[in-house]
């Protein structure tokens, strides 16, 4: 199940991010957990037993404008997808794609027109299969991991609403 979680209930999201980004990719925790978490919309995927297995966040509004000014992001119309993480045990199940589609559904519900992201270059194919287009040169966003900017207009995402992605608490 995927659901939007509130600021007071981010424990599961942070646990997944610590496992994937801090432990596996060796990104310092103080860089991974940032001040933008307080301004983000967080989604959490849990397994049948309720254990956290995936997470993603997106920024929009003033927070997106500030953090992604270098990219010319318009936070009034754009959701900035980031911190997509799936635990090792849940990889290969399609959960990553479900989380991306859940972000799109929630962004659309909020009236946003586009999703922007900065993908690790090894993940470009994943996002391209979901309809995202890379543009601009490769860059290092500070973690030492090469990235590319990508975007997808939401009008091409189809008519699926939040319910189609099993979202609870989205669109209500």
JSON list of N, CA, C and O in Angstrom, two decimals, residues 100-141:
[
{"chain": "A", "resi": 100, "resn": "UNK", "atom": "N", "xyz": [6.53, 6.37, -8.29]},
{"chain": "A", "resi": 100, "resn": "UNK", "atom": "CA", "xyz": [6.59, 7.50, -9.23]},
{"chain": "A", "resi": 100, "resn": "UNK", "atom": "C", "xyz": [5.17, 7.86, -9.70]},
{"chain": "A", "resi": 100, "resn": "UNK", "atom": "O", "xyz": [4.79, 9.03, -9.71]},
{"chain": "A", "resi": 101, "resn": "UNK", "atom": "N", "xyz": [4.38, 6.87, -10.06]},
{"chain": "A", "resi": 101, "resn": "UNK", "atom": "CA", "xyz": [3.01, 7.13, -10.50]},
{"chain": "A", "resi": 101, "resn": "UNK", "atom": "C", "xyz": [2.17, 7.73, -9.38]},
{"chain": "A", "resi": 101, "resn": "UNK", "atom": "O", "xyz": [1.30, 8.58, -9.63]},
{"chain": "A", "resi": 102, "resn": "UNK", "atom": "N", "xyz": [2.44, 7.34, -8.14]},
{"chain": "A", "resi": 102, "resn": "UNK", "atom": "CA", "xyz": [1.72, 7.91, -7.00]},
{"chain": "A", "resi": 102, "resn": "UNK", "atom": "C", "xyz": [2.07, 9.39, -6.83]},
{"chain": "A", "resi": 102, "resn": "UNK", "atom": "O", "xyz": [1.19, 10.21, -6.52]},
{"chain": "A", "resi": 103, "resn": "UNK", "atom": "N", "xyz": [3.33, 9.75, -7.04]},
{"chain": "A", "resi": 103, "resn": "UNK", "atom": "CA", "xyz": [3.73, 11.16, -7.00]},
{"chain": "A", "resi": 103, "resn": "UNK", "atom": "C", "xyz": [2.97, 11.91, -8.09]},
{"chain": "A", "resi": 103, "resn": "UNK", "atom": "O", "xyz": [2.43, 13.00, -7.86]},
{"chain": "A", "resi": 104, "resn": "UNK", "atom": "N", "xyz": [2.94, 11.35, -9.29]},
{"chain": "A", "resi": 104, "resn": "UNK", "atom": "CA", "xyz": [2.23, 12.01, -10.39]},
{"chain": "A", "resi": 104, "resn": "UNK", "atom": "C", "xyz": [0.76, 12.23, -10.05]},
{"chain": "A", "resi": 104, "resn": "UNK", "atom": "O", "xyz": [0.21, 13.31, -10.31]},
{"chain": "A", "resi": 105, "resn": "UNK", "atom": "N", "xyz": [0.12, 11.22, -9.47]},
{"chain": "A", "resi": 105, "resn": "UNK", "atom": "CA", "xyz": [-1.30, 11.33, -9.12]},
{"chain": "A", "resi": 105, "resn": "UNK", "atom": "C", "xyz": [-1.52, 12.42, -8.06]},
{"chain": "A", "resi": 105, "resn": "UNK", "atom": "O", "xyz": [-2.44, 13.23, -8.18]},
{"chain": "A", "resi": 106, "resn": "UNK", "atom": "N", "xyz": [-0.67, 12.44, -7.05]},
{"chain": "A", "resi": 106, "resn": "UNK", "atom": "CA", "xyz": [-0.83, 13.45, -5.99]},
{"chain": "A", "resi": 106, "resn": "UNK", "atom": "C", "xyz": [-0.50, 14.84, -6.51]},
{"chain": "A", "resi": 106, "resn": "UNK", "atom": "O", "xyz": [-1.17, 15.82, -6.16]},
{"chain": "A", "resi": 107, "resn": "UNK", "atom": "N", "xyz": [0.51, 14.96, -7.37]},
{"chain": "A", "resi": 107, "resn": "UNK", "atom": "CA", "xyz": [0.85, 16.26, -7.95]},
{"chain": "A", "resi": 107, "resn": "UNK", "atom": "C", "xyz": [-0.30, 16.76, -8.82]},
{"chain": "A", "resi": 107, "resn": "UNK", "atom": "O", "xyz": [-0.67, 17.94, -8.76]},
{"chain": "A", "resi": 108, "resn": "UNK", "atom": "N", "xyz": [-0.87, 15.86, -9.59]},
{"chain": "A", "resi": 108, "resn": "UNK", "atom": "CA", "xyz": [-2.01, 16.24, -10.44]},
{"chain": "A", "resi": 108, "resn": "UNK", "atom": "C", "xyz": [-3.18, 16.68, -9.56]},
{"chain": "A", "resi": 108, "resn": "UNK", "atom": "O", "xyz": [-3.84, 17.68, -9.86]},
{"chain": "A", "resi": 109, "resn": "UNK", "atom": "N", "xyz": [-3.42, 15.98, -8.48]},
{"chain": "A", "resi": 109, "resn": "UNK", "atom": "CA", "xyz": [-4.51, 16.33, -7.57]},
{"chain": "A", "resi": 109, "resn": "UNK", "atom": "C", "xyz": [-4.31, 17.73, -7.00]},
{"chain": "A", "resi": 109, "resn": "UNK", "atom": "O", "xyz": [-5.26, 18.46, -6.77]},
{"chain": "A", "resi": 110, "resn": "UNK", "atom": "N", "xyz": [-3.06, 18.12, -6.82]},
{"chain": "A", "resi": 110, "resn": "UNK", "atom": "CA", "xyz": [-2.73, 19.44, -6.29]},
{"chain": "A", "resi": 110, "resn": "UNK", "atom": "C", "xyz": [-2.67, 20.52, -7.39]},
{"chain": "A", "resi": 110, "resn": "UNK", "atom": "O", "xyz": [-2.32, 21.66, -7.12]},
{"chain": "A", "resi": 111, "resn": "UNK", "atom": "N", "xyz": [-2.99, 20.14, -8.61]},
{"chain": "A", "resi": 111, "resn": "UNK", "atom": "CA", "xyz": [-3.06, 21.11, -9.69]},
{"chain": "A", "resi": 111, "resn": "UNK", "atom": "C", "xyz": [-1.73, 21.40, -10.37]},
{"chain": "A", "resi": 111, "resn": "UNK", "atom": "O", "xyz": [-1.62, 22.38, -11.11]},
{"chain": "A", "resi": 112, "resn": "UNK", "atom": "N", "xyz": [-0.72, 20.57, -10.15]},
{"chain": "A", "resi": 112, "resn": "UNK", "atom": "CA", "xyz": [0.58, 20.79, -10.76]},
{"chain": "A", "resi": 112, "resn": "UNK", "atom": "C", "xyz": [0.60, 20.21, -12.18]},
{"chain": "A", "resi": 112, "resn": "UNK", "atom": "O", "xyz": [-0.13, 19.27, -12.48]},
{"chain": "A", "resi": 113, "resn": "UNK", "atom": "N", "xyz": [1.43, 20.77, -13.03]},
{"chain": "A", "resi": 113, "resn": "UNK", "atom": "CA", "xyz": [1.41, 20.43, -14.45]},
{"chain": "A", "resi": 113, "resn": "UNK", "atom": "C", "xyz": [2.58, 19.57, -14.91]},
{"chain": "A", "resi": 113, "resn": "UNK", "atom": "O", "xyz": [2.55, 19.03, -16.02]},
{"chain": "A", "resi": 114, "resn": "UNK", "atom": "N", "xyz": [3.63, 19.45, -14.11]},
{"chain": "A", "resi": 114, "resn": "UNK", "atom": "CA", "xyz": [4.85, 18.78, -14.55]},
{"chain": "A", "resi": 114, "resn": "UNK", "atom": "C", "xyz": [5.56, 18.17, -13.35]},
{"chain": "A", "resi": 114, "resn": "UNK", "atom": "O", "xyz": [5.42, 18.64, -12.22]},
{"chain": "A", "resi": 115, "resn": "UNK", "atom": "N", "xyz": [6.33, 17.11, -13.61]},
{"chain": "A", "resi": 115, "resn": "UNK", "atom": "CA", "xyz": [7.24, 16.54, -12.61]},
{"chain": "A", "resi": 115, "resn": "UNK", "atom": "C", "xyz": [8.66, 16.71, -13.13]},
{"chain": "A", "resi": 115, "resn": "UNK", "atom": "O", "xyz": [8.95, 16.39, -14.29]},
{"chain": "A", "resi": 116, "resn": "UNK", "atom": "N", "xyz": [9.52, 17.23, -12.28]},
{"chain": "A", "resi": 116, "resn": "UNK", "atom": "CA", "xyz": [10.95, 17.41, -12.57]},
{"chain": "A", "resi": 116, "resn": "UNK", "atom": "C", "xyz": [11.69, 16.53, -11.59]},
{"chain": "A", "resi": 116, "resn": "UNK", "atom": "O", "xyz": [11.28, 16.34, -10.44]},
{"chain": "A", "resi": 117, "resn": "UNK", "atom": "N", "xyz": [12.82, 15.97, -12.02]},
{"chain": "A", "resi": 117, "resn": "UNK", "atom": "CA", "xyz": [13.66, 15.21, -11.11]},
{"chain": "A", "resi": 117, "resn": "UNK", "atom": "C", "xyz": [15.10, 15.27, -11.58]},
{"chain": "A", "resi": 117, "resn": "UNK", "atom": "O", "xyz": [15.38, 15.60, -12.74]},
{"chain": "A", "resi": 118, "resn": "UNK", "atom": "N", "xyz": [16.00, 14.97, -10.67]},
{"chain": "A", "resi": 118, "resn": "UNK", "atom": "CA", "xyz": [17.42, 14.86, -10.98]},
{"chain": "A", "resi": 118, "resn": "UNK", "atom": "C", "xyz": [17.81, 13.42, -10.70]},
{"chain": "A", "resi": 118, "resn": "UNK", "atom": "O", "xyz": [17.99, 13.03, -9.55]},
{"chain": "A", "resi": 119, "resn": "UNK", "atom": "N", "xyz": [17.90, 12.62, -11.77]},
{"chain": "A", "resi": 119, "resn": "UNK", "atom": "CA", "xyz": [18.11, 11.18, -11.65]},
{"chain": "A", "resi": 119, "resn": "UNK", "atom": "C", "xyz": [19.58, 10.81, -11.61]},
{"chain": "A", "resi": 119, "resn": "UNK", "atom": "O", "xyz": [20.39, 11.37, -12.35]},
{"chain": "A", "resi": 120, "resn": "UNK", "atom": "N", "xyz": [19.90, 9.84, -10.77]},
{"chain": "A", "resi": 120, "resn": "UNK", "atom": "CA", "xyz": [21.22, 9.25, -10.83]},
{"chain": "A", "resi": 120, "resn": "UNK", "atom": "C", "xyz": [21.33, 8.61, -12.22]},
{"chain": "A", "resi": 120, "resn": "UNK", "atom": "O", "xyz": [20.38, 7.99, -12.71]},
{"chain": "A", "resi": 121, "resn": "UNK", "atom": "N", "xyz": [22.47, 8.76, -12.87]},
{"chain": "A", "resi": 121, "resn": "UNK", "atom": "CA", "xyz": [22.57, 8.33, -14.27]},
{"chain": "A", "resi": 121, "resn": "UNK", "atom": "C", "xyz": [22.31, 6.83, -14.45]},
{"chain": "A", "resi": 121, "resn": "UNK", "atom": "O", "xyz": [21.79, 6.43, -15.49]},
{"chain": "A", "resi": 122, "resn": "UNK", "atom": "N", "xyz": [22.61, 6.02, -13.46]},
{"chain": "A", "resi": 122, "resn": "UNK", "atom": "CA", "xyz": [22.33, 4.59, -13.60]},
{"chain": "A", "resi": 122, "resn": "UNK", "atom": "C", "xyz": [20.83, 4.31, -13.63]},
{"chain": "A", "resi": 122, "resn": "UNK", "atom": "O", "xyz": [20.41, 3.24, -14.07]},
{"chain": "A", "resi": 123, "resn": "UNK", "atom": "N", "xyz": [20.00, 5.27, -13.21]},
{"chain": "A", "resi": 123, "resn": "UNK", "atom": "CA", "xyz": [18.55, 5.09, -13.17]},
{"chain": "A", "resi": 123, "resn": "UNK", "atom": "C", "xyz": [17.82, 5.76, -14.35]},
{"chain": "A", "resi": 123, "resn": "UNK", "atom": "O", "xyz": [16.60, 5.75, -14.41]},
{"chain": "A", "resi": 124, "resn": "UNK", "atom": "N", "xyz": [18.56, 6.32, -15.30]},
{"chain": "A", "resi": 124, "resn": "UNK", "atom": "CA", "xyz": [17.92, 7.01, -16.42]},
{"chain": "A", "resi": 124, "resn": "UNK", "atom": "C", "xyz": [16.94, 6.12, -17.17]},
{"chain": "A", "resi": 124, "resn": "UNK", "atom": "O", "xyz": [15.83, 6.54, -17.50]},
{"chain": "A", "resi": 125, "resn": "UNK", "atom": "N", "xyz": [17.32, 4.90, -17.45]},
{"chain": "A", "resi": 125, "resn": "UNK", "atom": "CA", "xyz": [16.45, 3.98, -18.18]},
{"chain": "A", "resi": 125, "resn": "UNK", "atom": "C", "xyz": [15.14, 3.72, -17.46]},
{"chain": "A", "resi": 125, "resn": "UNK", "atom": "O", "xyz": [14.08, 3.63, -18.09]},
{"chain": "A", "resi": 126, "resn": "UNK", "atom": "N", "xyz": [15.19, 3.60, -16.14]},
{"chain": "A", "resi": 126, "resn": "UNK", "atom": "CA", "xyz": [13.98, 3.41, -15.33]},
{"chain": "A", "resi": 126, "resn": "UNK", "atom": "C", "xyz": [13.00, 4.55, -15.57]},
{"chain": "A", "resi": 126, "resn": "UNK", "atom": "O", "xyz": [11.82, 4.34, -15.87]},
{"chain": "A", "resi": 127, "resn": "UNK", "atom": "N", "xyz": [13.49, 5.78, -15.45]},
{"chain": "A", "resi": 127, "resn": "UNK", "atom": "CA", "xyz": [12.61, 6.93, -15.62]},
{"chain": "A", "resi": 127, "resn": "UNK", "atom": "C", "xyz": [12.18, 7.10, -17.08]},
{"chain": "A", "resi": 127, "resn": "UNK", "atom": "O", "xyz": [11.04, 7.50, -17.34]},
{"chain": "A", "resi": 128, "resn": "UNK", "atom": "N", "xyz": [13.06, 6.80, -18.02]},
{"chain": "A", "resi": 128, "resn": "UNK", "atom": "CA", "xyz": [12.68, 6.90, -19.43]},
{"chain": "A", "resi": 128, "resn": "UNK", "atom": "C", "xyz": [11.54, 5.95, -19.75]},
{"chain": "A", "resi": 128, "resn": "UNK", "atom": "O", "xyz": [10.62, 6.29, -20.51]},
{"chain": "A", "resi": 129, "resn": "UNK", "atom": "N", "xyz": [11.56, 4.74, -19.17]},
{"chain": "A", "resi": 129, "resn": "UNK", "atom": "CA", "xyz": [10.47, 3.79, -19.39]},
{"chain": "A", "resi": 129, "resn": "UNK", "atom": "C", "xyz": [9.15, 4.32, -18.83]},
{"chain": "A", "resi": 129, "resn": "UNK", "atom": "O", "xyz": [8.08, 3.91, -19.26]},
{"chain": "A", "resi": 130, "resn": "UNK", "atom": "N", "xyz": [9.22, 5.25, -17.89]},
{"chain": "A", "resi": 130, "resn": "UNK", "atom": "CA", "xyz": [8.02, 5.85, -17.31]},
{"chain": "A", "resi": 130, "resn": "UNK", "atom": "C", "xyz": [7.62, 7.14, -18.04]},
{"chain": "A", "resi": 130, "resn": "UNK", "atom": "O", "xyz": [6.70, 7.84, -17.62]},
{"chain": "A", "resi": 131, "resn": "UNK", "atom": "N", "xyz": [8.33, 7.47, -19.12]},
{"chain": "A", "resi": 131, "resn": "UNK", "atom": "CA", "xyz": [7.97, 8.62, -19.94]},
{"chain": "A", "resi": 131, "resn": "UNK", "atom": "C", "xyz": [8.72, 9.90, -19.64]},
{"chain": "A", "resi": 131, "resn": "UNK", "atom": "O", "xyz": [8.40, 10.95, -20.19]},
{"chain": "A", "resi": 132, "resn": "UNK", "atom": "N", "xyz": [9.75, 9.84, -18.79]},
{"chain": "A", "resi": 132, "resn": "UNK", "atom": "CA", "xyz": [10.53, 11.04, -18.47]},
{"chain": "A", "resi": 132, "resn": "UNK", "atom": "C", "xyz": [11.60, 11.24, -19.53]},
{"chain": "A", "resi": 132, "resn": "UNK", "atom": "O", "xyz": [12.12, 10.27, -20.09]},
{"chain": "A", "resi": 133, "resn": "UNK", "atom": "N", "xyz": [11.92, 12.51, -19.81]},
{"chain": "A", "resi": 133, "resn": "UNK", "atom": "CA", "xyz": [12.92, 12.84, -20.80]},
{"chain": "A", "resi": 133, "resn": "UNK", "atom": "C", "xyz": [14.09, 13.56, -20.13]},
{"chain": "A", "resi": 133, "resn": "UNK", "atom": "O", "xyz": [13.89, 14.54, -19.41]},
{"chain": "A", "resi": 134, "resn": "UNK", "atom": "N", "xyz": [15.30, 13.06, -20.39]},
{"chain": "A", "resi": 134, "resn": "UNK", "atom": "CA", "xyz": [16.50, 13.68, -19.85]},
{"chain": "A", "resi": 134, "resn": "UNK", "atom": "C", "xyz": [16.87, 14.88, -20.72]},
{"chain": "A", "resi": 134, "resn": "UNK", "atom": "O", "xyz": [16.63, 14.89, -21.92]},
{"chain": "A", "resi": 135, "resn": "UNK", "atom": "N", "xyz": [17.44, 15.89, -20.08]},
{"chain": "A", "resi": 135, "resn": "UNK", "atom": "CA", "xyz": [17.93, 17.05, -20.83]},
{"chain": "A", "resi": 135, "resn": "UNK", "atom": "C", "xyz": [19.10, 17.66, -20.07]},
{"chain": "A", "resi": 135, "resn": "UNK", "atom": "O", "xyz": [19.29, 17.43, -18.88]},
{"chain": "A", "resi": 136, "resn": "UNK", "atom": "N", "xyz": [19.90, 18.42, -20.79]},
{"chain": "A", "resi": 136, "resn": "UNK", "atom": "CA", "xyz": [21.05, 19.06, -20.19]},
{"chain": "A", "resi": 136, "resn": "UNK", "atom": "C", "xyz": [22.20, 18.09, -19.96]},
{"chain": "A", "resi": 136, "resn": "UNK", "atom": "O", "xyz": [22.10, 16.90, -20.20]},
{"chain": "A", "resi": 137, "resn": "UNK", "atom": "N", "xyz": [23.29, 18.65, -19.49]},
{"chain": "A", "resi": 137, "resn": "UNK", "atom": "CA", "xyz": [24.50, 17.87, -19.27]},
{"chain": "A", "resi": 137, "resn": "UNK", "atom": "C", "xyz": [24.45, 17.11, -17.95]},
{"chain": "A", "resi": 137, "resn": "UNK", "atom": "O", "xyz": [23.70, 17.46, -17.03]},
{"chain": "A", "resi": 138, "resn": "UNK", "atom": "N", "xyz": [25.26, 16.08, -17.85]},
{"chain": "A", "resi": 138, "resn": "UNK", "atom": "CA", "xyz": [25.43, 15.34, -16.61]},
{"chain": "A", "resi": 138, "resn": "UNK", "atom": "C", "xyz": [26.06, 16.25, -15.57]},
{"chain": "A", "resi": 138, "resn": "UNK", "atom": "O", "xyz": [26.90, 17.10, -15.90]},
{"chain": "A", "resi": 139, "resn": "UNK", "atom": "N", "xyz": [25.67, 16.09, -14.30]},
{"chain": "A", "resi": 139, "resn": "UNK", "atom": "CA", "xyz": [26.23, 16.93, -13.24]},
{"chain": "A", "resi": 139, "resn": "UNK", "atom": "C", "xyz": [26.29, 16.14, -11.94]},
{"chain": "A", "resi": 139, "resn": "UNK", "atom": "O", "xyz": [25.64, 15.11, -11.78]},
{"chain": "A", "resi": 140, "resn": "UNK", "atom": "N", "xyz": [27.07, 16.65, -11.00]},
{"chain": "A", "resi": 140, "resn": "UNK", "atom": "CA", "xyz": [27.15, 16.10, -9.65]},
{"chain": "A", "resi": 140, "resn": "UNK", "atom": "C", "xyz": [26.42, 17.07, -8.73]},
{"chain": "A", "resi": 140, "resn": "UNK", "atom": "O", "xyz": [26.83, 18.22, -8.61]},
{"chain": "A", "resi": 141, "resn": "UNK", "atom": "N", "xyz": [25.35, 16.61, -8.13]},
{"chain": "A", "resi": 141, "resn": "UNK", "atom": "CA", "xyz": [24.56, 17.49, -7.28]},
{"chain": "A", "resi": 141, "resn": "UNK", "atom": "C", "xyz": [25.10, 17.58, -5.84]},
{"chain": "A", "resi": 141, "resn": "UNK", "atom": "O", "xyz": [24.44, 18.10, -4.97]}
]
